[in-house]
mmCIF file of C-alpha atoms in Angstrom:
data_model
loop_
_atom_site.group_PDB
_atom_site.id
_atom_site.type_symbol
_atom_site.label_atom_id
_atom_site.label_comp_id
_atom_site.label_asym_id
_atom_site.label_seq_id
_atom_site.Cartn_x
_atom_site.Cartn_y
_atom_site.Cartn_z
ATOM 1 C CA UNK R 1 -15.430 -16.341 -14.019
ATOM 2 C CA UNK R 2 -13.418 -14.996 -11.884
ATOM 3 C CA UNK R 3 -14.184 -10.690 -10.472
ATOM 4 C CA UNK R 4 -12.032 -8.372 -10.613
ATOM 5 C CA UNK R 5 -8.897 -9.715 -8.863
ATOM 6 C CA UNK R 6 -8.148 -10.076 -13.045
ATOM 7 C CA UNK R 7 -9.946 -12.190 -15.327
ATOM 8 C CA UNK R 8 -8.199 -15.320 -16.520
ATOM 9 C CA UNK R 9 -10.145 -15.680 -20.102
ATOM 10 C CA UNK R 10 -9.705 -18.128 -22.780
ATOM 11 C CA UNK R 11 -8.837 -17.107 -26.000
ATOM 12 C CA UNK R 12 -8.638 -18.553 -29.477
ATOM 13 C CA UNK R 13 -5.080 -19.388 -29.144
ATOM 14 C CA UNK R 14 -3.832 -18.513 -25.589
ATOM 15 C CA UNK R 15 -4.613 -17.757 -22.427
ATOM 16 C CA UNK R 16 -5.071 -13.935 -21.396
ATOM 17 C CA UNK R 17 -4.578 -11.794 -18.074
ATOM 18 C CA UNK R 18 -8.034 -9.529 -18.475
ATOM 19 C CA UNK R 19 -7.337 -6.161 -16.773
ATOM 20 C CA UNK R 20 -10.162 -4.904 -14.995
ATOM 21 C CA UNK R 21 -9.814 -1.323 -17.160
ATOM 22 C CA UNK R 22 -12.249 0.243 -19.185
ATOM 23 C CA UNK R 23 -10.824 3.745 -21.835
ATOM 24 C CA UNK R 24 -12.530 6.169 -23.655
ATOM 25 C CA UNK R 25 -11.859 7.853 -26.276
ATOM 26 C CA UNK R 26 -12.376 10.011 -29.527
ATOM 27 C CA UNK R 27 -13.541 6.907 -31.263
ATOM 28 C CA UNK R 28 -14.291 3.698 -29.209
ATOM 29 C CA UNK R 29 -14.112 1.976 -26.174
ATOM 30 C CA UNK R 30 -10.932 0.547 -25.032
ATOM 31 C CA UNK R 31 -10.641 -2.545 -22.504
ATOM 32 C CA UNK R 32 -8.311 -4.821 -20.274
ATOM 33 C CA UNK R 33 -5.028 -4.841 -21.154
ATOM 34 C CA UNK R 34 -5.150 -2.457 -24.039
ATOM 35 C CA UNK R 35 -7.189 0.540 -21.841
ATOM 36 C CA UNK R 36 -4.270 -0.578 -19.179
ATOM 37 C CA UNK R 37 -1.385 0.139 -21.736
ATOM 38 C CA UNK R 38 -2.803 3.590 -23.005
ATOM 39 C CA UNK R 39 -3.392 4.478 -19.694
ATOM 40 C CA UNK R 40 -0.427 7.174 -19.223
ATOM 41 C CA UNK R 41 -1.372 8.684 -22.548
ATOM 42 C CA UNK R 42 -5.189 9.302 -21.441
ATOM 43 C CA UNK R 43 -5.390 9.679 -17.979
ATOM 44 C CA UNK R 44 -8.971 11.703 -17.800
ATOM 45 C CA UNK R 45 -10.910 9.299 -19.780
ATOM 46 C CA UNK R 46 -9.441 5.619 -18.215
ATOM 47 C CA UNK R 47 -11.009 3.552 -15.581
ATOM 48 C CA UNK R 48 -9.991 1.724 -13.136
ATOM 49 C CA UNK R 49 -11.188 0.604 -9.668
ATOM 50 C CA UNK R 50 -14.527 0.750 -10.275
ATOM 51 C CA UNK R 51 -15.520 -2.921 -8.641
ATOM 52 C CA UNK R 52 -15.092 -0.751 -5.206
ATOM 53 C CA UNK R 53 -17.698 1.598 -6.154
ATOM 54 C CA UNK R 54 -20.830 -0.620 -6.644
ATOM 55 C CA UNK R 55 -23.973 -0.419 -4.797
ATOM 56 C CA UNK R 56 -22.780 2.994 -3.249
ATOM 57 C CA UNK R 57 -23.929 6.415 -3.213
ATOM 58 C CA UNK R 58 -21.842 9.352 -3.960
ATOM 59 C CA UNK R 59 -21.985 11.068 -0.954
ATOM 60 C CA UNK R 60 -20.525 8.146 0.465
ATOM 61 C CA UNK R 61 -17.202 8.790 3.219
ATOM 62 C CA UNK R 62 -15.878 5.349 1.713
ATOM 63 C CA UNK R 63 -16.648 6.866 -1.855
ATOM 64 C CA UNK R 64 -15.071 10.085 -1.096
ATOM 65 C CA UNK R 65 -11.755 8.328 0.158
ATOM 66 C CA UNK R 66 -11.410 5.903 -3.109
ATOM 67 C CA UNK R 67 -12.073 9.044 -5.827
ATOM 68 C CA UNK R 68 -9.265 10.406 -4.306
ATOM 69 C CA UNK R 69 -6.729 7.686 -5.620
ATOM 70 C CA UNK R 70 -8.433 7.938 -8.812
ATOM 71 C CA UNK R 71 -7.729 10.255 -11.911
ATOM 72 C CA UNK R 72 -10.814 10.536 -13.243
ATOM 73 C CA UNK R 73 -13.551 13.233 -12.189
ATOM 74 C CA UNK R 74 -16.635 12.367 -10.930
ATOM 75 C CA UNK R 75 -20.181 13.602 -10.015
ATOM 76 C CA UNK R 76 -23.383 12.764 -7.970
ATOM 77 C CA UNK R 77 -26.053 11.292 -10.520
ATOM 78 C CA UNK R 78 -30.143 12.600 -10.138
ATOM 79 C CA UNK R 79 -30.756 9.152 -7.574
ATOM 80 C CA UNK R 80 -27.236 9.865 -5.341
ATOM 81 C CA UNK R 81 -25.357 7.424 -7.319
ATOM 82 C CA UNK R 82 -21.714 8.110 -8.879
ATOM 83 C CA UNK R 83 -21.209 9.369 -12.466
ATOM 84 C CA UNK R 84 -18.306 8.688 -14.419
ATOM 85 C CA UNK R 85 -17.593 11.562 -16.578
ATOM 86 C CA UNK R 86 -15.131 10.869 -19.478
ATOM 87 C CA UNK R 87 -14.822 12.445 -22.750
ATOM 88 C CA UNK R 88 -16.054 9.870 -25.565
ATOM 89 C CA UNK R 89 -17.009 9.793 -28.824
ATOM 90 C CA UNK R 90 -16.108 13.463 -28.497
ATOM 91 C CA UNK R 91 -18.628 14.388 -25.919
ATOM 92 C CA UNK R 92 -18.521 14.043 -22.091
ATOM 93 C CA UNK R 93 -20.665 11.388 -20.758
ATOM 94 C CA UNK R 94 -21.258 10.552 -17.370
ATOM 95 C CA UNK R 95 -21.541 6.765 -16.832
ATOM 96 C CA UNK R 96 -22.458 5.164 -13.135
ATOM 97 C CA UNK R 97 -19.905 1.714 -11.988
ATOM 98 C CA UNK R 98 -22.386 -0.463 -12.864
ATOM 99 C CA UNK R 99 -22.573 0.923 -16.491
ATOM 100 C CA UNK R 100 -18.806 0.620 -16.781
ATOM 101 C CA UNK R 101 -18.586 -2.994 -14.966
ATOM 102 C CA UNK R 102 -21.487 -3.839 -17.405
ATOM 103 C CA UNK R 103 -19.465 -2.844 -20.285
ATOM 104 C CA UNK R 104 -16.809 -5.019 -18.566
ATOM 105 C CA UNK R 105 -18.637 -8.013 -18.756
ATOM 106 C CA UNK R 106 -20.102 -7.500 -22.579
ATOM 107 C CA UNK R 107 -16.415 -7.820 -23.589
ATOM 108 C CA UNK R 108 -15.681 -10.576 -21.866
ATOM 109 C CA UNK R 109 -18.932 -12.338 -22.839
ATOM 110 C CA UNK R 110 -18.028 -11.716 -26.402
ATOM 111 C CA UNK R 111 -14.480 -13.488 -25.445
ATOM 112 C CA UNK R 112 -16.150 -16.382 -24.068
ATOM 113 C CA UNK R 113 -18.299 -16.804 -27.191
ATOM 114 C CA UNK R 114 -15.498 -16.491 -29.899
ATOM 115 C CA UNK R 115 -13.396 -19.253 -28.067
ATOM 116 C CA UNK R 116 -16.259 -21.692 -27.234
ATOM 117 C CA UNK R 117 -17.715 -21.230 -30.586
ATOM 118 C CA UNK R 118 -21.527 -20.933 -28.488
ATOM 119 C CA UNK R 119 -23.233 -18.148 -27.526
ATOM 120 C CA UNK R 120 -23.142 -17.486 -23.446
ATOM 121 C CA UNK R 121 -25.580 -16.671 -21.409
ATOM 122 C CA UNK R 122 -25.507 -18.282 -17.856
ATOM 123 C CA UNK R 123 -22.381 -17.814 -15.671
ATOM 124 C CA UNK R 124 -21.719 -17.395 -12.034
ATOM 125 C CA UNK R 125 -19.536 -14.471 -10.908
ATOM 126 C CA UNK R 126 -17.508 -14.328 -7.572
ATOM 127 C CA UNK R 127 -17.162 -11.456 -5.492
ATOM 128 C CA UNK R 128 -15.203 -10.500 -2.747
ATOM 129 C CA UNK R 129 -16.790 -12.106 0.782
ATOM 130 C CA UNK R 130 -16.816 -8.966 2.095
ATOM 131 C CA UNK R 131 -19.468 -7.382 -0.486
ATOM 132 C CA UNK R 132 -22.555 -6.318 1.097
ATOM 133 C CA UNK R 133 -25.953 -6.721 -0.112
ATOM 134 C CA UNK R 134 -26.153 -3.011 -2.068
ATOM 135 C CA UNK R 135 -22.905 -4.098 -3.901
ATOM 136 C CA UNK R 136 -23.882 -7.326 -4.800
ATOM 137 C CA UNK R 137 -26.919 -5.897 -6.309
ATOM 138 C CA UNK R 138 -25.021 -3.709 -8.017
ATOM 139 C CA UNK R 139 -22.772 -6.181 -9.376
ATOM 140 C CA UNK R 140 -26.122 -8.257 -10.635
ATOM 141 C CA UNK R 141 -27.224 -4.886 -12.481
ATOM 142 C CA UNK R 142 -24.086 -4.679 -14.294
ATOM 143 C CA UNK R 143 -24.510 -8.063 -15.008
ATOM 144 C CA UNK R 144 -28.036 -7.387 -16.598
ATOM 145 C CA UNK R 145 -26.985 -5.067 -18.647
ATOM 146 C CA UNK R 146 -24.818 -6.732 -20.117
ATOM 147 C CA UNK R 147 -27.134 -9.509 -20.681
ATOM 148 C CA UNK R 148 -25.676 -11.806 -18.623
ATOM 149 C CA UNK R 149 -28.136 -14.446 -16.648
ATOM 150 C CA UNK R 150 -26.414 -14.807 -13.056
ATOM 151 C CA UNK R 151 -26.931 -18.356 -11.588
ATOM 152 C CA UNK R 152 -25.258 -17.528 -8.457
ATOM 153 C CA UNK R 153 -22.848 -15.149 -7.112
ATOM 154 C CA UNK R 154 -20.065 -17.229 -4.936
ATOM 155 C CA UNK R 155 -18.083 -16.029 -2.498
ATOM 156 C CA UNK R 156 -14.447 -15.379 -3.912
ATOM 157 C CA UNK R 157 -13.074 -17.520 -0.640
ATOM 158 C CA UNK R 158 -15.438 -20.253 -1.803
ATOM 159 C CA UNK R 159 -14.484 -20.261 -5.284
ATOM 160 C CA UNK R 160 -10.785 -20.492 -4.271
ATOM 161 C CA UNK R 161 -11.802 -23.449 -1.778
ATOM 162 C CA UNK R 162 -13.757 -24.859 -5.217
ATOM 163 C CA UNK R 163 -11.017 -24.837 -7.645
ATOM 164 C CA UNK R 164 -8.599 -26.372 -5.268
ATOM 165 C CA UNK R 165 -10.514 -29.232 -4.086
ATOM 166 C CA UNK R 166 -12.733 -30.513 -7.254
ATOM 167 C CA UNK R 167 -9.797 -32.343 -8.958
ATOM 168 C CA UNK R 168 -7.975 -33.683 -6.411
ATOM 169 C CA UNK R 169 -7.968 -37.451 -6.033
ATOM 170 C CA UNK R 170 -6.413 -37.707 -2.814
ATOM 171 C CA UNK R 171 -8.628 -36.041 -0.423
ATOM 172 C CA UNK R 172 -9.832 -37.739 2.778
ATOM 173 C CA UNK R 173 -12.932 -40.745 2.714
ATOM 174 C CA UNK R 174 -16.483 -39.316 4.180
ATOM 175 C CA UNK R 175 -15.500 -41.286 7.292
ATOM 176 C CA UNK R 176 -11.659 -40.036 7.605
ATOM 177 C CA UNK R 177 -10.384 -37.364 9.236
ATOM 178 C CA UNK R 178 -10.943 -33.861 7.102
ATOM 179 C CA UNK R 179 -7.830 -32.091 5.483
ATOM 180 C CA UNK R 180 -8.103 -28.672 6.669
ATOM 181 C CA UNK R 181 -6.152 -25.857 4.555
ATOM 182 C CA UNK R 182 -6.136 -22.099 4.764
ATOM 183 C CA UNK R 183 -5.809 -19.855 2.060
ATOM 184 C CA UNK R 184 -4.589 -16.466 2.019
ATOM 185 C CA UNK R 185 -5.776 -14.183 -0.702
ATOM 186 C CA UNK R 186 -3.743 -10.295 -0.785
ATOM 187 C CA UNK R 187 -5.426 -9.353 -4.101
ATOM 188 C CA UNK R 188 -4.982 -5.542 -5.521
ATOM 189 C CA UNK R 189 -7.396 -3.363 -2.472
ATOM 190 C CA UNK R 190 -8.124 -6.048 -0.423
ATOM 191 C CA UNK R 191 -7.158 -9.486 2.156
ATOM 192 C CA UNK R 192 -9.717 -12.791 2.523
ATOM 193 C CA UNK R 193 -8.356 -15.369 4.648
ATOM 194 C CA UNK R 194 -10.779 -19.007 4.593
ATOM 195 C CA UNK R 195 -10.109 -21.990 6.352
ATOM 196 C CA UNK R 196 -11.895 -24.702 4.590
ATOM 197 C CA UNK R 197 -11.953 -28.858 5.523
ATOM 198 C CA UNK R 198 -11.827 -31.174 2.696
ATOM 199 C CA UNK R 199 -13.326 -34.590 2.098
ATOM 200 C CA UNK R 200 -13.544 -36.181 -1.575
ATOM 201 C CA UNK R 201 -16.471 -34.616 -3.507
ATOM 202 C CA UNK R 202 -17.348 -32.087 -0.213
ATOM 203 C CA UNK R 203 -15.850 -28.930 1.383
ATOM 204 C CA UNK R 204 -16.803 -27.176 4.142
ATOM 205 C CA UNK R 205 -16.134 -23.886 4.802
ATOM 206 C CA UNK R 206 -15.222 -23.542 8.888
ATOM 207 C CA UNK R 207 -13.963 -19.723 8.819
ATOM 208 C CA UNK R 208 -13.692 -16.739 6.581
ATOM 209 C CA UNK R 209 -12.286 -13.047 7.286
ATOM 210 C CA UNK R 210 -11.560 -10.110 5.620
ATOM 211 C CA UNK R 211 -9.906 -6.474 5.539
ATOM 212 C CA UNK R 212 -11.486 -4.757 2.429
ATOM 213 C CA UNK R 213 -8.734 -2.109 3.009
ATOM 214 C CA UNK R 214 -5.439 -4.179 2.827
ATOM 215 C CA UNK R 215 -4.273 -5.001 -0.315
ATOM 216 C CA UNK R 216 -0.957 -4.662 -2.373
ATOM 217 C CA UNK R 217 -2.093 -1.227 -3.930
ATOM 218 C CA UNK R 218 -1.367 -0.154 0.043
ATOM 219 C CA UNK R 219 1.983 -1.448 -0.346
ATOM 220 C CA UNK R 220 2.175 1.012 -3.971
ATOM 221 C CA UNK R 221 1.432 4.171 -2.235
ATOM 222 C CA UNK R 222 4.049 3.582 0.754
ATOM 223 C CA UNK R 223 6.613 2.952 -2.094
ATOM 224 C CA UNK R 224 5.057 6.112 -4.566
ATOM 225 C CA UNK R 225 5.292 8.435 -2.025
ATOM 226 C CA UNK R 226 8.768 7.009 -0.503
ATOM 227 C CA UNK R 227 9.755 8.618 -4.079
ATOM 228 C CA UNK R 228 7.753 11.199 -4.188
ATOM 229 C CA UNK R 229 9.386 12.879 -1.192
ATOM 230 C CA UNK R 230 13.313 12.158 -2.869
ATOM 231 C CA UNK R 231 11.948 13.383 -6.244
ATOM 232 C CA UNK R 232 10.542 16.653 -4.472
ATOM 233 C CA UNK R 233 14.345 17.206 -2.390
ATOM 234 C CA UNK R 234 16.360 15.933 -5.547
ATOM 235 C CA UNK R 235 14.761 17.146 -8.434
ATOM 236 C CA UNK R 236 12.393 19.884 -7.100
ATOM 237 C CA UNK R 237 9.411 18.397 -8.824
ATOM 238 C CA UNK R 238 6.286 16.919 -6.980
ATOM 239 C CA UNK R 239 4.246 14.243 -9.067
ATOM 240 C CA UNK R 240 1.459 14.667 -7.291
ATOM 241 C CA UNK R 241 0.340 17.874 -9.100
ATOM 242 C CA UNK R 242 0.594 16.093 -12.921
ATOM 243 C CA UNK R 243 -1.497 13.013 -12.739
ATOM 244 C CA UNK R 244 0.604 11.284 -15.809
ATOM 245 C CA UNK R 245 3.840 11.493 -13.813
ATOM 246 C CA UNK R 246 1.978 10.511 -11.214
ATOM 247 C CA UNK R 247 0.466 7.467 -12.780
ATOM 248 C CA UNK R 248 3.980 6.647 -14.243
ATOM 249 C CA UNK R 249 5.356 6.332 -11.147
ATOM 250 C CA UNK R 250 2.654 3.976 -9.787
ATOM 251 C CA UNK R 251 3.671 1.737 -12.589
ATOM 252 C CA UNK R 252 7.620 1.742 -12.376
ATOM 253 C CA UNK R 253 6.754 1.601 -8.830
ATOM 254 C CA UNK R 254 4.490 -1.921 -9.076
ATOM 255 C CA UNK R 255 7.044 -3.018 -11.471
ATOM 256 C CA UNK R 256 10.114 -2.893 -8.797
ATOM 257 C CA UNK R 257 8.010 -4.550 -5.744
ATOM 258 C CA UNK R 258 7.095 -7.486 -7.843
ATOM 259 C CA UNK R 259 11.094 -7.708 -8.791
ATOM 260 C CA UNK R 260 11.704 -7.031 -5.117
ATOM 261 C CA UNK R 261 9.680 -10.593 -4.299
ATOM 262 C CA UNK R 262 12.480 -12.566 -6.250
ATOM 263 C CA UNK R 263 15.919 -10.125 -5.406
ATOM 264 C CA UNK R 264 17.356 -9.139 -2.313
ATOM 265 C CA UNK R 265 20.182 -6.651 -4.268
ATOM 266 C CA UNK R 266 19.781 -2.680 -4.953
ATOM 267 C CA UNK R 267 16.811 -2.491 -7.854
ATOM 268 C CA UNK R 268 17.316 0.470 -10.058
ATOM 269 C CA UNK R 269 14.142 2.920 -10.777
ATOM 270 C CA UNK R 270 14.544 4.852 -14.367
ATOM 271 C CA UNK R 271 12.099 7.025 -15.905
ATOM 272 C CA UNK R 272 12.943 9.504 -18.832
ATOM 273 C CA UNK R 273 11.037 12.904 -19.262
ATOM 274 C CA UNK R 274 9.130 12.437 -16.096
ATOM 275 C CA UNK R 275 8.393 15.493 -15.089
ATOM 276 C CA UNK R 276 9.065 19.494 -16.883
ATOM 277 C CA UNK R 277 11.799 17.526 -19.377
ATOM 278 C CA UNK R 278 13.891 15.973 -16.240
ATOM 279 C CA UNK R 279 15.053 12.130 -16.337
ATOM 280 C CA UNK R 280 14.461 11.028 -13.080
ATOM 281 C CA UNK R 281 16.595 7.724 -11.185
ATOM 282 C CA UNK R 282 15.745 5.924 -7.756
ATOM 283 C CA UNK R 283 16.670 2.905 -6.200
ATOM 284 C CA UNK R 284 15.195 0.437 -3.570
ATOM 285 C CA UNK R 285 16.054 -2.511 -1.904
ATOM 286 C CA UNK R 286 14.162 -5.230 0.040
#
């Protein structure tokens, strides 16, 4: 099982890319890829980013900084802890990271069961190497609740090290010379670099480091607000006072880098009835 980078999950007859995105609303509980896809309709009452708020207290600077890029409100809970509030079932409830991670994990258990035909219990989760001992705890709360028995937690850079090495048939004898690789992992909010030495049936892990504030969302808000600023001058409209235009643009944004990646030539930006009725165009290129 893979955390919150995405979750690649077996099911019955394909493989799916599990979205780490929990909805609310009038009715039921919406997650992955389905809570992702309603997201623009439902801003107030969808989750995201929650993986960065275990362990921590509300009052928290760190805290304080990541609410910001969120859409959904927040409070301090009785013990200092974050609530959640989100409108569900027709009420507002107020539900802490490790409730939503928690609820999370309960879908993806019930996943795991329906394509291995056996109920699960046991698993070992990976987490970012940079996780401290309050957010690891959290993690094994959410994990709890969910009734999930943890075996281990393993370092995401060790897990990566893992599922490279264990099938490979050409790795270096005990008594050779190691193969030494690096990997380089820019996930969503976050960079892990590992060097790691290889011998068949061993690894050893001979460096690790981290920036838990470097990832490719960083690279999203450069772009957003590039656009921002030519919406404002072209169109007189500023998405960052309606939090669905807003949120639309972060998405036609991520859209264009990843097409950026593979094309060096102008990329055209289209979105209809952005903002107060007005069709709004941009462009970028690499």
């Amino acid at each position: 099982m893979h955390f919150f980078l995405c979750f690649d999950c077996l099911s019955l007859c394909f493989l799916l890319h599990f979205r780490s995105c929990v909805a609310f609303s009038g009715k039921n509980r919406i997650i992955g890829v389905a809570a992702k896809n309603q997201m623009v309709t439902n801003v107030k009452n969808t989750v995201f980013g929650f993986k960065r708020l275990l362990g921590r207290k509300y009052n928290d600077p760190y805290v304080q900084k990541e609410l910001k890029h969120l859409p959904v409100k927040a409070a301090p809970l009785p013990n200092g802890g974050i609530g959640i509030r989100v409108n569900y079932l027709g009420e507002e409830h107020s539900f802490s990271p490790e409730q939503i991670t928690a609820m999370l994990f309960t879908k993806l258990k019930e996943t795991s069961e329906i394509a291995l035909k056996t109920k699960v219990n046991d698993c070992v989760i990976s987490v970012p190497s940079f996780f401290t001992n309050a957010e690891r705890k959290g993690l094994l709360d959410a994990a709890a609740i969910a009734g999930l028995n943890v075996l281990r937690l393993m370092n995401e850079t060790t897990a990566t090290a893992l599922a490279y090495g264990i099938y490979k048939q050409d790795l270096p004898a005990p008594e050779e010379k190691p193969r030494n690789v690096i990997f380089v992992d820019c996930g969503h909010s976050s960079l892990q670099v590992s060097a790691c030495a290889f011998h068949k049936g061993k690894l050893k892990m001979l460096a690790s480091a981290a920036d838990p504030e470097l990832g490719g969302r960083d690279i999203d808000f450069i772009l957003t607000e590039d656009f921002c600023n030519s919406f404002q001058s072209r169109y007189r409209i500023d998405p960052h006072t309606n939090p669905r235009a807003y949120l639309r643009l972060t998405a036609e944004v991520e859209k264009l880098k990843k097409q950026m990646s593979a094309n060096s030539t102008n990329l055209p930006m289209n979105i209809e009835c952005f903002m107060d009725d007005k069709d709004v165009t941009g462009d970028m290129k690499r």
